[in-house]
GROMACS .gro file of C-alpha atoms in nm:
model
  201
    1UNK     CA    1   0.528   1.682  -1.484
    2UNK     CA    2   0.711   1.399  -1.354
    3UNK     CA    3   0.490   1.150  -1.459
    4UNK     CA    4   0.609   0.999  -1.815
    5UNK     CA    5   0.816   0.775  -1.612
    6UNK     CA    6   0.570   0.600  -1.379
    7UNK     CA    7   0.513   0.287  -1.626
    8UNK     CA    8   0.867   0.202  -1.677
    9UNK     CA    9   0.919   0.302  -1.341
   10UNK     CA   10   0.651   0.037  -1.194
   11UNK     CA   11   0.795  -0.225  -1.386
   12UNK     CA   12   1.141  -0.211  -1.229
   13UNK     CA   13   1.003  -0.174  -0.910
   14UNK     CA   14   0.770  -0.517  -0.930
   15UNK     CA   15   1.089  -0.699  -1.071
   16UNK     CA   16   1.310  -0.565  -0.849
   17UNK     CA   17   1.107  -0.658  -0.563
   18UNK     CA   18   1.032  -0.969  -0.649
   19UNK     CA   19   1.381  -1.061  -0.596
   20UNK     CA   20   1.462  -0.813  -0.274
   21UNK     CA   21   1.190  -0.953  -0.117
   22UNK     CA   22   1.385  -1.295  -0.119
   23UNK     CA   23   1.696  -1.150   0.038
   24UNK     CA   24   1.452  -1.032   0.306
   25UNK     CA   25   1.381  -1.418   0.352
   26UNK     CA   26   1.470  -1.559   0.709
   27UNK     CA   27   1.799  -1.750   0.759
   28UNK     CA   28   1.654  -2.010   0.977
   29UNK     CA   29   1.670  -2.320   0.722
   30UNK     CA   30   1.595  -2.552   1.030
   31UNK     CA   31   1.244  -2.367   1.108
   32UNK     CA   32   0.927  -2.399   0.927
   33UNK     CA   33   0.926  -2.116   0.745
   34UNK     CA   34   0.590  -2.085   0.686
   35UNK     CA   35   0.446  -2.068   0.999
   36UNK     CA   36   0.660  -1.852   1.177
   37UNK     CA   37   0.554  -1.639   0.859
   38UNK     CA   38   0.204  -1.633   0.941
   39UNK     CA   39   0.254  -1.594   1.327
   40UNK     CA   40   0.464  -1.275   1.220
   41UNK     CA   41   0.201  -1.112   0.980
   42UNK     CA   42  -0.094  -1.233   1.248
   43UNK     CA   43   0.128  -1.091   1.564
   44UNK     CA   44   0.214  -0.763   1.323
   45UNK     CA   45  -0.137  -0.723   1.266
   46UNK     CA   46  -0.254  -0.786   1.599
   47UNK     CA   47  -0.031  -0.534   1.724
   48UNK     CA   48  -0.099  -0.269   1.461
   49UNK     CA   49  -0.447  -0.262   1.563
   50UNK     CA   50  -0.421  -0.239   1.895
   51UNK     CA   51  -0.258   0.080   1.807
   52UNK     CA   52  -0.532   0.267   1.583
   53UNK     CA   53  -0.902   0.241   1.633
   54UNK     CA   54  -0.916   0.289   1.206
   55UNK     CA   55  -0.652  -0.039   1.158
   56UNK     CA   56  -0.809  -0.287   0.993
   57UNK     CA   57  -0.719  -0.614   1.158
   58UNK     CA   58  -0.873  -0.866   0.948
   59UNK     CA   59  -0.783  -0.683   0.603
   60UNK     CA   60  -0.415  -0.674   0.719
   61UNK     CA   61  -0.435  -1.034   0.733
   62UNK     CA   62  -0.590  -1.160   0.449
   63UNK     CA   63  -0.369  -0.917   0.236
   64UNK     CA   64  -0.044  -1.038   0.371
   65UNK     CA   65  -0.115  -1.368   0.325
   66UNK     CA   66  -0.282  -1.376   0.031
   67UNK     CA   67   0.077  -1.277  -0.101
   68UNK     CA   68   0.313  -1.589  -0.131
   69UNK     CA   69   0.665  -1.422  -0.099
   70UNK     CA   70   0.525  -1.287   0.248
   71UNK     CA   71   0.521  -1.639   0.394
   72UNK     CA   72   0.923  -1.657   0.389
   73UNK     CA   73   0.961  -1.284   0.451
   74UNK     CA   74   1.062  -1.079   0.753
   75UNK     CA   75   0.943  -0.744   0.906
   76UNK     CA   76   1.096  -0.517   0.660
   77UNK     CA   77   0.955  -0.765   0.360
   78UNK     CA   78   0.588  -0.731   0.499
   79UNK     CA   79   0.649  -0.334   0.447
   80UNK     CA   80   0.711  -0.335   0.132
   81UNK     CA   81   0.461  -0.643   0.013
   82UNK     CA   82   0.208  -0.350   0.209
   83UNK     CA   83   0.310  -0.089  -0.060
   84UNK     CA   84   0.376  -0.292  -0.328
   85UNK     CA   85  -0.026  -0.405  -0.286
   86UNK     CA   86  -0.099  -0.033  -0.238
   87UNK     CA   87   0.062   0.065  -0.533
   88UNK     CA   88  -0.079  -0.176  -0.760
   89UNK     CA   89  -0.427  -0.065  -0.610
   90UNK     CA   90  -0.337   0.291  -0.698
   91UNK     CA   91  -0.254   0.155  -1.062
   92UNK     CA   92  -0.543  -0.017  -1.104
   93UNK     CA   93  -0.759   0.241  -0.954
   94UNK     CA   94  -0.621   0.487  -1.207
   95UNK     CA   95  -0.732   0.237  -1.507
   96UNK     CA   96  -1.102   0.201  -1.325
   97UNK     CA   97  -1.131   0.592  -1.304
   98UNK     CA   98  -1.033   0.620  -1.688
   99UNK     CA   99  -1.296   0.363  -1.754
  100UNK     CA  100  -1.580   0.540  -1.552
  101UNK     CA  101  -1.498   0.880  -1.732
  102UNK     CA  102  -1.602   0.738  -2.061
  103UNK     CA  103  -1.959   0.720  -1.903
  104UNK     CA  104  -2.103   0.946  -2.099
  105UNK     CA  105  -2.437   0.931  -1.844
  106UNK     CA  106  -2.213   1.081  -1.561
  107UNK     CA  107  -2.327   1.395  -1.423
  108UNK     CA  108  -2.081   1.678  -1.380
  109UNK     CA  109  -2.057   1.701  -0.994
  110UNK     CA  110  -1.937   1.257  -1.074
  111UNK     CA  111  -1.700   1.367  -1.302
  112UNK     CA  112  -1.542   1.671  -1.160
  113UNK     CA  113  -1.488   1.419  -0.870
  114UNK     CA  114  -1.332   1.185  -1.086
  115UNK     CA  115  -1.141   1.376  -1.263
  116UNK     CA  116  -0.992   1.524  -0.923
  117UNK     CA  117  -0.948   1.135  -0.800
  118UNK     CA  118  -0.769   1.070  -1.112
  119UNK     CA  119  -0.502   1.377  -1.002
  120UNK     CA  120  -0.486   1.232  -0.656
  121UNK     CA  121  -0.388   0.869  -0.738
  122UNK     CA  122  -0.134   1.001  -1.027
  123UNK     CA  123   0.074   1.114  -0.758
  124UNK     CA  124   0.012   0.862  -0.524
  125UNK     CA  125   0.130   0.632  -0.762
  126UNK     CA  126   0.442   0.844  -0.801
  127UNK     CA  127   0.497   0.904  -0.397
  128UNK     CA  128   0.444   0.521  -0.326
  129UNK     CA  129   0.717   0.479  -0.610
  130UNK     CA  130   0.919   0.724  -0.389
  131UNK     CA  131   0.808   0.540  -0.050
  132UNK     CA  132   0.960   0.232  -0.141
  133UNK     CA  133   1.290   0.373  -0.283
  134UNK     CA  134   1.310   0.563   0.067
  135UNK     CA  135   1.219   0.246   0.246
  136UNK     CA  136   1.490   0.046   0.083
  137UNK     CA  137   1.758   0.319   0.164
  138UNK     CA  138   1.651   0.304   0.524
  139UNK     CA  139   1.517   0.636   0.509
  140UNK     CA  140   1.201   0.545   0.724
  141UNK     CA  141   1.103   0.875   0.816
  142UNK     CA  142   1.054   0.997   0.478
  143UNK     CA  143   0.903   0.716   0.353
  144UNK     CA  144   0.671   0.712   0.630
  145UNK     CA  145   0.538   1.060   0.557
  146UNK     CA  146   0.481   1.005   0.197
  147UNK     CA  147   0.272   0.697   0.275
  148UNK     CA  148   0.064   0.937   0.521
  149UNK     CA  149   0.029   1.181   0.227
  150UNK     CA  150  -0.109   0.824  -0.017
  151UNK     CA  151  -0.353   0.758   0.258
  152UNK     CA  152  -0.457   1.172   0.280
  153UNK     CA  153  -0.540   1.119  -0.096
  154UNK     CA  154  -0.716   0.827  -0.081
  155UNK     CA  155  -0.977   1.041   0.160
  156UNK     CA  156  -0.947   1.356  -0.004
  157UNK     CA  157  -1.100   1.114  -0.291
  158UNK     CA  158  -1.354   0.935  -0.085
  159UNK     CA  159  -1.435   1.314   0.074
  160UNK     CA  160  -1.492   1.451  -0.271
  161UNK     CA  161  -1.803   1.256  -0.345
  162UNK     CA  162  -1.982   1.331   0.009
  163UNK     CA  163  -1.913   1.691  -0.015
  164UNK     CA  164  -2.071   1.668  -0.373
  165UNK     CA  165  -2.377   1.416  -0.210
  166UNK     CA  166  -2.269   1.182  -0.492
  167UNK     CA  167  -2.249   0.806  -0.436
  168UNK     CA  168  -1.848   0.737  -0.472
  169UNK     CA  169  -1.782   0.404  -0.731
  170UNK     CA  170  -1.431   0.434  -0.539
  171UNK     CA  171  -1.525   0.353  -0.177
  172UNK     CA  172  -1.398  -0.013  -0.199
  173UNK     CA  173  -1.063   0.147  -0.394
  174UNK     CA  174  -0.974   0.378  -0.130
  175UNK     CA  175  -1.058   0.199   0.129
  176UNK     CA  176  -0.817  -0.047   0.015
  177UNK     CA  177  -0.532   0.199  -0.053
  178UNK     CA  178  -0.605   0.405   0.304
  179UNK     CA  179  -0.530   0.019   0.506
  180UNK     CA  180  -0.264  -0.116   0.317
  181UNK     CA  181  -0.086   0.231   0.367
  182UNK     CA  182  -0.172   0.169   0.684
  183UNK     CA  183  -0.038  -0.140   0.734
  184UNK     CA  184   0.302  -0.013   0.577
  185UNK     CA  185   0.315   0.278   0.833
  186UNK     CA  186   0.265   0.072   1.132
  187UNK     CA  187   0.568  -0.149   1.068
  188UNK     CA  188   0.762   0.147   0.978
  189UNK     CA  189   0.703   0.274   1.312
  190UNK     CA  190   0.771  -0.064   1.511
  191UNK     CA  191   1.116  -0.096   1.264
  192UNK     CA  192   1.158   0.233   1.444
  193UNK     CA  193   1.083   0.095   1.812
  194UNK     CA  194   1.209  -0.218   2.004
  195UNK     CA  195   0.860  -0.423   1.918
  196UNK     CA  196   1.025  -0.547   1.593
  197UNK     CA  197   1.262  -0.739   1.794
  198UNK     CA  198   0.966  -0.978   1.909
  199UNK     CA  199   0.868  -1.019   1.584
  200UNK     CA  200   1.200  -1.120   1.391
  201UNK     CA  201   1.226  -1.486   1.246
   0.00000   0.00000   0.00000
């Protein structure tokens, strides 16, 4: 098991980021940060769903910008703001999935799903910890396939309950976890292509 470390591990990562993300922060003192920011995530998002008939355009958005550091950020910066918000869904998700197994009116086929959601989002909590850390190193290609896998779990979860015909209390969690993966995996693959170079502050 390799998960005794996640909670200290989450806690480095949020303070850590908090200050990388700065570093990430354009140089341009002269421009209004701001809204180059938001033409950036709106362009980013724009382009990312033009890509994928699944991309969420308008949750991309919101998401970003609902996130202050992302308004003096760059391309890499909105990556990781994507995963940090994914893995702080996965978190949470794990704490709303403990709560609903104390229901002691759930039928077995709810908790047997449940219980195999609760598996799932343990290690996507651990892989997005891994993402990042892969990320950061430059490692794109590995981090990009272990975001894939986050966004696999998050409908292997969702999947669960229709293969069951149960009604899934998780459809607004993993929907939420499969687009902000999403979001993360796009820019990794335009960092990997020359479209990032329209897009730099």
């Amino acid at each position: 098991m390799r998960h005794w470390h996640v909670s200290f591990s989450l806690f480095c990562f949020f303070v850590f980021m908090f200050f990388f993300l700065f570093l990430l922060a354009p140089d341009d003192e002269t421009s209004p940060t701001s809204t180059l920011s938001v033409d950036v995530i709106n362009i980013t998002c724009k382009t990312c769903s033009d890509k994928s008939i699944v991309f969420d355009y308008s949750f991309c958005s919101e998401s970003l910008q609902e996130v202050p550091v992302s308004h003096m950020t760059n391309l890499q910066g909105l990556a990781i703001v994507a995963m940090e918000l994914a893995l702080q869904n996965a978190t949470n998700t794990l704490s709303v999935i403990k709560e609903l197994l104390n229901n002691e009116t759930l039928g077995p086929f709810s908790t047997a799903c449940l219980r195999d959601c609760s598996l799932l989002y343990s290690d996507c909590v651990v892989t997005l910890v891994d993402s990042i850390g892969a990320f950061l190193a430059g490692r794109y290609g590995n981090a990009g396939t272990w975001v894939t896998a986050v966004m696999d779990g998050a409908e292997t979860c969702e999947e669960g309950f229709q293969d069951m015909e149960e009604v899934s209390p998780l459809t607004k969690q993993n929907y939420s976890l499969f687009q902000l993966c999403d979001v993360a995996l796009c820019i990794m693959n335009l960092l990997a292509s020359d479209v990032h170079l329209l897009l730099k502050s």
